[in-house]
């Protein structure tokens, strides 16, 4: 008994260890992953600020103030608006211009945390993957926990965050990035909402539109960056002078350079909006677009602001920026055409209408993306004149969609037709059929049938019913002639000839009657010739009756059923009666 207990305990302990090893990671690791992502982003900002604070020859505050600035800068990267209370006028001044380069850091960290929490282990004995809902909940809660602590810490320093923006921006960014990460970690499955979409939007259609919209947005942003660089080179002297006017020493200039680098994506989007047509605002009431540029208010000499076009009416050099949206539209159209006609499966090519529909969907997605990015790239830097900087989102997005439709539709149809033509030339697809001729009408068909020679076909065999059909239903039968009593002379002559004088010869008589009825027309017997010789002259009173009798030389007729029975071989005719008619 004592030996059985340790064995049972060992089995229970091994079973418990296997269950602990094979169980799902659960909510704890996902919470830890979200908190780690927030800590890494906050730590990166804190390290950058502390390096600049240490290297500054004139620090205005101690390490606590530098850490408060780091926490506020990390919240600003999420889109949270800050407030400066220590100003020359004493009135609070908002700061809502989000550096997009800093925004990319927390988005990437949250995405990686959610994807790693959902990924299954490659080892065969590893734990199973965490459910998508559990992973998303854990990562978001862990991230928001650290974010709330950072907001509480930053609210006691300068600048301080606005709590309304904290409660809106932090959950939106964490939830969106975590959702994309969980979707990628689960293998990028089709969302359930795709089954409710129209058939031409599902599957490849939505993916092609998303890729075309992403490429068009990237072309617009890249073109804006090229315009920014060209303008900075054009105004190189002004940009170089801005470094010397803002600060002195290599530490201050390095700080200005880092700030300018973090704002380069913002400036690229401003340039893209300028190329699209709506332009951007450089202060409230001061618009800059290719047709005209309003005089800007008094601004600090910042290097990126040196790229702003000169005030006044636009020139052909300013109008040349339209090449950027043209390139975006042509690129989007080429991407849609490449998916519409694929060389791997050319027989499944899309129609022209479907290709145009996919391009329209891509233009809509591009408009939404640019609207969001334009709003994030701008914001206030103060009150009054400084209350608005950057492009207007509700104008930039529709302008991008309009450019994509105007340039993308011809590019899509042209590229699609060119690819189909190449496949037809290569023999991969059949050549395009000629226009179908109208089908001939009934008259044309009948004339064609008459003109074409017809070969005689085999005669149809009579059916079994026709072989035994002795009645003619459609043709009226002539009345049977009245029986005539032969005179003595005629009877004597018949007896002399021996043709019908002997009543014993009945079989021959039946055979002759059958031949007369069923033989061919014109096949005359001796009895018929004798009747013609014995015919009375025209003046005979019985001539009318004889004229009414049917001509024996006419076409044979089918006998009546009663007549056929009377002429059967087993029942001969009455010797006293008249002879049977032919």
XYZ file of C-alpha atoms in Angstrom:
582
model
C 0.000 0.000 0.000
C 2.880 2.292 0.763
C 4.352 1.614 -2.677
C 1.117 2.346 -4.464
C 0.770 5.891 -3.074
C 4.113 7.237 -4.394
C 3.344 5.749 -7.822
C -0.037 7.486 -7.873
C 1.510 10.786 -6.796
C 4.140 10.520 -9.522
C 1.472 9.942 -12.160
C -0.575 12.891 -10.926
C 2.457 15.164 -10.903
C 3.494 14.131 -14.439
C -0.069 14.703 -15.671
C -0.119 18.146 -14.038
C 3.227 19.067 -15.601
C 2.012 18.010 -19.063
C -1.144 20.056 -18.669
C 0.831 23.108 -17.565
C 3.186 22.657 -20.477
C 0.463 22.164 -23.108
C -2.050 24.713 -21.868
C -2.789 27.912 -23.788
C -0.677 30.935 -22.788
C -3.887 32.836 -21.989
C -4.328 36.534 -21.191
C -1.180 37.036 -19.084
C 1.436 36.936 -21.847
C -0.711 39.176 -24.044
C -0.949 41.743 -21.227
C 2.798 41.573 -20.763
C 3.346 42.044 -24.500
C 1.177 45.150 -24.617
C 2.859 46.673 -21.584
C 6.281 45.894 -23.053
C 5.390 47.629 -26.318
C 4.294 50.778 -24.457
C 7.407 50.673 -22.277
C 9.729 50.391 -25.275
C 8.174 53.385 -26.985
C 8.209 55.466 -23.845
C 11.790 54.422 -23.127
C 12.942 55.439 -26.631
C 11.483 58.924 -26.213
C 12.936 59.256 -22.741
C 16.400 58.204 -23.944
C 16.361 60.743 -26.773
C 15.235 63.597 -24.506
C 17.736 62.732 -21.793
C 20.610 62.665 -24.303
C 19.649 66.099 -25.581
C 19.198 67.394 -22.011
C 22.566 66.113 -20.915
C 24.337 67.550 -23.962
C 22.639 70.950 -23.652
C 24.930 73.663 -22.200
C 21.966 75.544 -20.693
C 19.493 73.079 -19.199
C 16.376 74.865 -17.967
C 15.228 72.135 -15.588
C 16.406 68.995 -13.850
C 15.982 65.342 -14.816
C 12.353 65.387 -13.639
C 11.474 68.109 -16.121
C 13.219 66.211 -18.922
C 11.242 63.055 -18.074
C 8.001 65.031 -18.064
C 8.859 66.326 -21.554
C 9.630 62.773 -22.684
C 6.236 61.492 -21.481
C 4.441 64.423 -23.158
C 6.354 63.834 -26.392
C 5.362 60.143 -26.315
C 1.692 61.109 -25.903
C 2.021 63.663 -28.704
C 3.218 60.844 -30.977
C -0.188 59.182 -30.446
C -2.057 62.290 -31.606
C -2.774 63.648 -28.119
C -2.928 67.431 -28.027
C -0.704 69.171 -25.484
C -1.150 72.517 -23.722
C 1.603 74.984 -22.839
C 0.744 77.112 -19.839
C 4.047 78.949 -19.419
C 3.794 81.504 -22.224
C 4.684 85.169 -22.585
C 1.019 86.172 -22.767
C -0.002 83.879 -19.924
C -2.765 82.263 -21.987
C -2.560 78.506 -22.580
C -1.371 77.629 -26.077
C -2.268 74.264 -27.653
C 0.269 72.129 -29.521
C -1.399 69.569 -31.759
C 1.051 69.052 -34.641
C 1.920 65.339 -34.444
C 5.339 64.264 -35.823
C 4.417 61.333 -38.065
C 7.845 59.758 -37.749
C 7.302 59.418 -34.015
C 3.798 58.055 -34.665
C 5.264 55.165 -36.655
C 7.147 53.869 -33.580
C 4.168 53.058 -31.285
C 2.128 51.722 -34.184
C 4.861 49.277 -35.132
C 5.421 48.189 -31.521
C 1.740 47.455 -30.877
C 1.465 45.602 -34.162
C 4.425 43.386 -33.332
C 3.148 42.662 -29.826
C -0.276 41.537 -31.107
C 1.191 39.458 -33.908
C 3.639 37.705 -31.597
C 0.868 36.981 -29.105
C -1.202 35.245 -31.795
C 1.558 33.350 -33.585
C 1.641 29.595 -32.992
C 4.868 27.972 -31.924
C 6.872 26.162 -34.608
C 7.848 23.406 -32.209
C 5.624 20.311 -32.237
C 5.514 20.218 -28.424
C 4.964 23.961 -28.100
C 1.827 25.562 -26.673
C -1.152 26.182 -28.955
C -1.763 29.712 -30.256
C -3.693 32.238 -28.214
C -7.213 32.984 -29.474
C -7.418 36.198 -31.471
C -9.878 37.845 -29.096
C -7.767 37.010 -26.055
C -4.575 38.279 -27.679
C -6.183 41.530 -28.802
C -7.739 42.187 -25.401
C -4.519 41.487 -23.535
C -2.314 43.647 -25.765
C -4.722 46.597 -25.716
C -5.248 46.485 -21.934
C -1.543 46.182 -21.262
C -0.730 49.113 -23.540
C -3.474 51.329 -22.144
C -2.327 50.612 -18.595
C 1.142 51.992 -19.302
C -0.328 54.857 -21.330
C -2.619 55.935 -18.485
C 0.339 55.933 -16.077
C 2.399 58.056 -18.508
C -0.473 60.536 -18.919
C -0.811 60.871 -15.136
C 2.915 61.522 -14.811
C 2.994 64.049 -17.703
C 0.008 66.031 -16.354
C 2.165 67.309 -13.502
C 4.784 68.899 -15.794
C 5.110 71.247 -18.736
C 3.573 70.793 -21.315
C 0.645 68.726 -20.093
C -1.761 66.527 -22.093
C -5.455 67.144 -22.650
C -7.368 64.270 -21.070
C -10.088 64.357 -23.696
C -7.518 63.576 -26.364
C -5.916 60.932 -24.145
C -9.163 58.991 -23.788
C -9.766 59.123 -27.555
C -6.377 58.794 -29.246
C -4.718 56.127 -27.100
C -7.518 53.503 -27.395
C -7.928 54.163 -31.121
C -4.260 53.704 -31.918
C -3.785 50.692 -29.643
C -6.976 48.960 -30.802
C -6.344 49.537 -34.509
C -2.698 48.467 -34.516
C -3.457 45.431 -32.323
C -6.304 44.394 -34.607
C -4.049 44.443 -37.663
C -1.388 42.523 -35.744
C -3.842 39.815 -34.643
C -5.155 39.497 -38.198
C -1.617 39.086 -39.539
C -0.717 36.587 -36.817
C -3.812 34.480 -37.613
C -2.768 34.094 -41.259
C -4.647 37.059 -42.743
C -8.050 35.358 -42.966
C -10.927 36.942 -44.832
C -13.070 38.979 -42.463
C -16.655 37.781 -41.941
C -17.988 41.030 -43.394
C -16.559 40.086 -46.806
C -19.313 37.489 -47.283
C -21.913 40.269 -47.097
C -20.256 42.367 -49.781
C -21.216 42.166 -53.483
C -19.598 39.348 -55.442
C -17.364 41.711 -57.428
C -15.950 43.185 -54.179
C -14.968 39.884 -52.555
C -11.753 37.934 -52.838
C -9.213 39.293 -55.300
C -11.190 42.450 -55.958
C -10.858 43.946 -52.495
C -7.196 42.948 -52.228
C -6.384 44.462 -55.626
C -8.167 47.699 -54.731
C -6.308 47.899 -51.411
C -2.946 47.323 -53.087
C -3.676 49.881 -55.802
C -4.783 52.418 -53.176
C -1.646 51.768 -51.108
C 0.600 52.176 -54.142
C -1.166 55.384 -55.169
C -0.822 56.776 -51.639
C 2.860 55.838 -51.596
C 3.417 57.522 -54.977
C 1.723 60.680 -53.744
C 3.750 60.714 -50.523
C 6.978 59.943 -52.387
C 6.245 62.609 -54.962
C 5.589 65.063 -52.169
C 8.963 64.178 -50.625
C 10.661 64.792 -53.991
C 8.956 68.160 -54.285
C 10.056 69.004 -50.747
C 13.662 68.097 -51.484
C 13.662 70.045 -54.756
C 12.223 73.104 -53.026
C 14.778 72.880 -50.197
C 17.583 72.742 -52.748
C 16.026 75.692 -54.609
C 15.869 77.676 -51.349
C 19.102 76.284 -49.948
C 20.440 79.596 -48.662
C 17.301 80.296 -46.626
C 17.287 76.788 -45.135
C 20.949 76.991 -44.144
C 20.462 80.405 -42.532
C 17.630 79.010 -40.382
C 20.051 76.741 -38.499
C 22.225 79.624 -37.412
C 19.362 81.901 -36.420
C 17.488 79.463 -34.176
C 20.317 78.326 -31.909
C 24.033 78.231 -31.415
C 26.339 75.312 -30.756
C 26.276 71.818 -32.151
C 23.871 70.530 -29.462
C 21.147 73.047 -30.329
C 21.630 72.542 -34.048
C 21.427 68.784 -33.589
C 18.133 69.239 -31.739
C 16.738 71.372 -34.573
C 17.909 68.793 -37.109
C 16.230 65.936 -35.218
C 13.000 67.914 -34.979
C 13.129 68.643 -38.703
C 13.704 64.960 -39.502
C 10.695 63.875 -37.435
C 8.551 66.381 -39.345
C 9.717 65.336 -42.846
C 6.736 62.973 -43.366
C 4.413 65.834 -42.406
C 6.077 68.151 -44.893
C 5.898 65.445 -47.604
C 2.134 65.168 -47.117
C 1.845 68.939 -47.236
C 3.659 68.879 -50.584
C 1.403 66.073 -51.836
C -1.665 68.130 -50.954
C -0.062 71.073 -52.746
C 0.422 68.946 -55.880
C -3.177 67.675 -55.735
C -4.526 71.210 -55.816
C -6.061 72.066 -52.403
C -2.682 72.999 -50.942
C -2.143 73.617 -47.237
C -2.694 76.323 -44.663
C 0.272 78.181 -43.281
C -1.667 79.838 -40.513
C -5.354 80.659 -40.327
C -6.461 82.406 -43.544
C -3.172 81.861 -45.427
C -3.459 79.206 -48.154
C -0.668 77.957 -50.381
C -1.619 76.155 -53.636
C -0.250 75.984 -57.208
C -2.423 78.792 -58.536
C -1.531 81.333 -55.856
C 0.268 81.637 -52.527
C -0.871 84.040 -49.822
C 1.759 85.916 -47.858
C 2.619 83.883 -44.760
C 2.484 85.411 -41.274
C 5.580 86.063 -39.236
C 6.989 82.575 -38.586
C 10.154 81.391 -36.870
C 13.045 80.619 -39.235
C 12.587 76.860 -39.321
C 14.484 74.906 -42.048
C 11.422 73.110 -43.446
C 9.490 76.360 -43.762
C 12.116 77.567 -46.230
C 10.575 75.202 -48.816
C 7.303 77.188 -48.889
C 6.752 78.731 -52.374
C 7.084 82.458 -52.676
C 3.967 84.571 -52.271
C 2.117 85.556 -55.428
C 0.475 83.936 -58.428
C 1.573 80.536 -59.593
C 3.978 80.023 -62.492
C 4.331 77.125 -64.964
C 6.995 75.766 -62.637
C 4.405 75.563 -59.878
C 1.889 73.965 -62.213
C 4.389 71.225 -63.098
C 3.686 69.625 -59.715
C 0.610 68.078 -61.365
C 2.947 65.329 -62.617
C 2.807 63.753 -59.150
C -0.947 62.976 -59.106
C -0.755 61.982 -62.758
C 1.909 59.411 -61.904
C -0.227 58.150 -59.005
C -3.271 57.678 -61.254
C -1.312 55.864 -63.969
C 0.367 53.608 -61.398
C -2.940 52.669 -59.787
C -4.426 51.922 -63.211
C -1.467 49.721 -64.137
C -1.788 47.734 -60.903
C -5.501 47.135 -61.503
C -4.835 46.068 -65.108
C -2.103 43.669 -63.947
C -4.605 41.939 -61.670
C -7.358 42.055 -64.285
C -5.267 40.121 -66.855
C -2.827 37.739 -65.206
C -0.438 35.725 -67.305
C -0.712 32.777 -64.918
C -4.459 32.423 -65.584
C -5.376 34.572 -68.598
C -8.693 32.792 -69.174
C -10.022 34.397 -65.958
C -9.416 37.982 -67.035
C -11.803 40.665 -65.810
C -14.166 42.615 -67.958
C -13.650 46.305 -68.614
C -16.536 47.247 -66.324
C -15.192 45.227 -63.433
C -11.695 46.730 -63.879
C -13.131 50.239 -63.765
C -15.130 49.308 -60.659
C -12.011 48.047 -58.891
C -10.209 51.272 -59.776
C -13.103 53.300 -58.351
C -12.869 51.294 -55.130
C -9.117 51.931 -55.024
C -9.742 55.662 -55.465
C -12.175 55.591 -52.539
C -9.674 53.804 -50.283
C -6.910 56.204 -51.312
C -9.173 59.158 -50.509
C -9.865 57.779 -47.026
C -6.176 57.164 -46.354
C -5.127 60.626 -47.490
C -7.902 62.273 -45.515
C -6.683 60.591 -42.330
C -3.004 61.294 -43.011
C -3.665 64.920 -43.938
C -5.528 65.483 -40.691
C -2.762 63.835 -38.668
C -0.018 65.801 -40.430
C -1.477 69.156 -39.470
C -2.667 70.803 -36.321
C -2.506 73.951 -34.230
C 0.658 75.512 -32.850
C -1.123 78.143 -30.824
C -4.163 80.368 -30.977
C -5.388 83.014 -33.399
C -3.195 82.944 -36.508
C -1.290 79.824 -35.396
C -4.466 77.799 -34.890
C -4.238 76.009 -38.236
C -1.226 74.484 -39.986
C -1.189 71.841 -42.672
C -3.614 70.542 -45.317
C -7.370 70.272 -44.950
C -8.318 66.596 -44.924
C -11.819 66.856 -46.399
C -10.351 68.648 -49.429
C -7.211 66.555 -49.943
C -8.937 63.169 -49.965
C -11.591 63.921 -52.620
C -8.970 65.648 -54.779
C -6.870 62.472 -54.727
C -9.879 60.333 -55.681
C -10.696 62.673 -58.580
C -7.149 62.504 -59.944
C -7.124 58.696 -59.706
C -10.398 58.408 -61.603
C -9.432 60.865 -64.334
C -6.011 59.331 -64.992
C -6.531 55.810 -63.742
C -9.498 54.784 -65.902
C -7.734 55.414 -69.268
C -4.568 53.804 -67.908
C -6.479 50.738 -66.705
C -8.345 50.194 -69.960
C -5.241 50.803 -72.085
C -3.027 48.477 -70.071
C -5.733 45.809 -69.969
C -6.234 45.949 -73.724
C -2.489 45.831 -74.344
C -2.040 42.769 -72.153
C -4.951 40.978 -73.800
C -3.557 41.792 -77.229
C -0.186 40.353 -76.294
C -1.786 37.154 -75.014
C -3.846 36.796 -78.209
C -0.776 37.307 -80.362
C 1.101 34.699 -78.362
C -1.695 32.187 -78.847
C -2.511 31.971 -75.157
C -5.990 33.378 -75.759
C -8.115 32.874 -78.881
C -8.352 35.750 -81.317
C -11.223 38.121 -80.938
C -14.245 36.905 -82.842
C -15.651 38.966 -85.672
C -19.016 40.579 -85.345
C -21.774 38.004 -85.445
C -23.868 38.126 -88.609
C -27.617 38.381 -88.151
C -29.422 35.077 -88.444
C -31.281 34.617 -91.758
C -34.991 35.104 -91.655
C -37.524 32.438 -92.609
C -37.711 33.645 -96.215
C -33.925 33.646 -96.579
C -33.703 30.214 -95.031
C -36.360 28.825 -97.397
C -34.617 30.330 -100.451
C -31.327 28.861 -99.335
C -32.977 25.477 -98.894
C -34.463 25.666 -102.399
C -31.168 26.692 -103.955
C -29.203 23.880 -102.331
C -29.553 20.542 -104.170
C -31.175 17.762 -102.257
C -30.104 14.171 -102.600
C -32.921 11.625 -102.754
C -33.210 9.859 -99.472
C -34.313 6.295 -98.872
C -38.038 5.681 -99.252
C -39.733 5.318 -95.908
C -40.934 1.852 -95.115
C -44.660 1.540 -94.592
C -45.756 1.042 -91.088
C -47.424 -2.118 -89.911
C -50.795 -0.425 -89.677
C -50.637 0.848 -93.270
C -50.137 -2.672 -94.644
C -53.585 -3.747 -93.431
C -55.446 -0.499 -94.015
C -57.901 -1.122 -96.868
C -60.056 1.922 -96.237
C -59.560 5.357 -97.669
C -61.043 7.724 -95.152
C -60.286 10.934 -97.022
C -61.425 9.909 -100.555
C -65.177 9.294 -101.013
C -65.949 5.867 -102.442
C -68.051 5.753 -105.630
C -71.399 4.061 -105.366
C -71.370 0.407 -106.324
C -73.123 -0.294 -109.668
C -76.490 -1.961 -109.521
C -76.418 -5.642 -110.437
C -77.509 -6.267 -113.985
C -79.280 -9.390 -115.174
C -77.443 -10.738 -118.175
C -79.517 -11.591 -121.181
C -79.614 -15.032 -122.738
C -77.445 -14.178 -125.703
C -74.741 -12.875 -123.569
C -74.885 -15.871 -121.316
C -74.687 -18.145 -124.282
C -71.708 -16.425 -125.696
C -69.911 -16.647 -122.389
C -70.658 -20.258 -122.231
C -69.281 -20.802 -125.666
C -66.100 -19.050 -124.955
C -65.733 -21.009 -121.743
C -64.488 -18.044 -119.797
C -67.205 -17.781 -117.204
C -69.682 -20.300 -118.294
C -68.621 -23.054 -115.928
C -69.343 -22.195 -112.343
C -66.998 -24.903 -111.086
C -63.925 -22.891 -111.879
C -64.052 -20.669 -108.826
C -60.414 -20.522 -107.814
C -59.376 -19.012 -111.124
C -62.170 -16.543 -110.805
C -61.011 -15.442 -107.375
C -57.463 -15.076 -108.567
C -58.563 -12.920 -111.469
C -60.613 -10.712 -109.216
C -57.662 -10.256 -106.900
C -55.441 -9.363 -109.795
C -57.947 -6.868 -111.073
C -58.191 -5.154 -107.721
C -54.613 -5.292 -106.577
C -52.653 -5.279 -109.784
C -50.935 -2.408 -111.402
C -52.907 0.157 -113.431
C -53.188 -0.880 -117.052
C -52.726 -4.613 -116.366
C -55.820 -5.890 -118.226
C -57.143 -9.469 -118.152
C -59.032 -11.458 -120.847
C -62.286 -10.955 -119.018
C -61.895 -7.178 -119.287
C -61.387 -7.458 -123.043
C -64.437 -9.645 -123.396
C -66.591 -7.170 -121.491
C -65.497 -4.398 -123.805
C -66.497 -6.500 -126.846
C -69.819 -7.315 -125.297
C -70.609 -3.687 -124.495
C -74.016 -2.594 -125.998
C -74.206 0.153 -128.544
C -74.767 3.761 -127.510
C -78.451 3.632 -128.180
C -79.018 0.857 -125.666
C -81.269 1.921 -122.797
C -78.797 0.490 -120.294
C -75.954 2.723 -121.535
C -76.511 5.315 -118.830
C -76.177 2.708 -116.199
C -73.007 1.430 -117.813
C -71.569 4.906 -118.063
C -72.031 5.321 -114.357
C -70.056 2.163 -113.664
C -66.391 2.743 -112.890
C -63.850 2.201 -115.585
C -62.037 -1.077 -115.036
C -58.873 0.431 -116.461
C -58.865 3.124 -113.743
C -56.710 2.957 -110.621
C -57.637 0.022 -108.420
C -59.633 0.773 -105.389
C -59.657 -0.947 -102.065
C -62.557 -3.338 -101.667
C -65.133 -2.838 -99.005
C -64.873 -5.131 -95.986
C -68.150 -6.901 -96.916
C -67.016 -7.320 -100.507
C -63.660 -8.704 -99.432
C -65.386 -11.276 -97.258
C -67.757 -12.232 -100.065
C -64.800 -12.826 -102.372
C -62.892 -15.039 -100.016
C -61.664 -18.290 -101.608
C -63.714 -20.523 -99.316
C -67.090 -19.012 -100.375
C -67.545 -18.901 -104.152
C -69.969 -16.617 -105.985
C -73.530 -17.573 -106.679
C -73.839 -19.118 -110.173
C -77.123 -17.369 -110.736
C -75.809 -14.005 -109.692
C -73.937 -11.480 -111.765
C -70.232 -11.941 -112.365
C -67.926 -10.102 -110.012
C -66.884 -6.742 -111.231
C -63.278 -6.010 -111.915
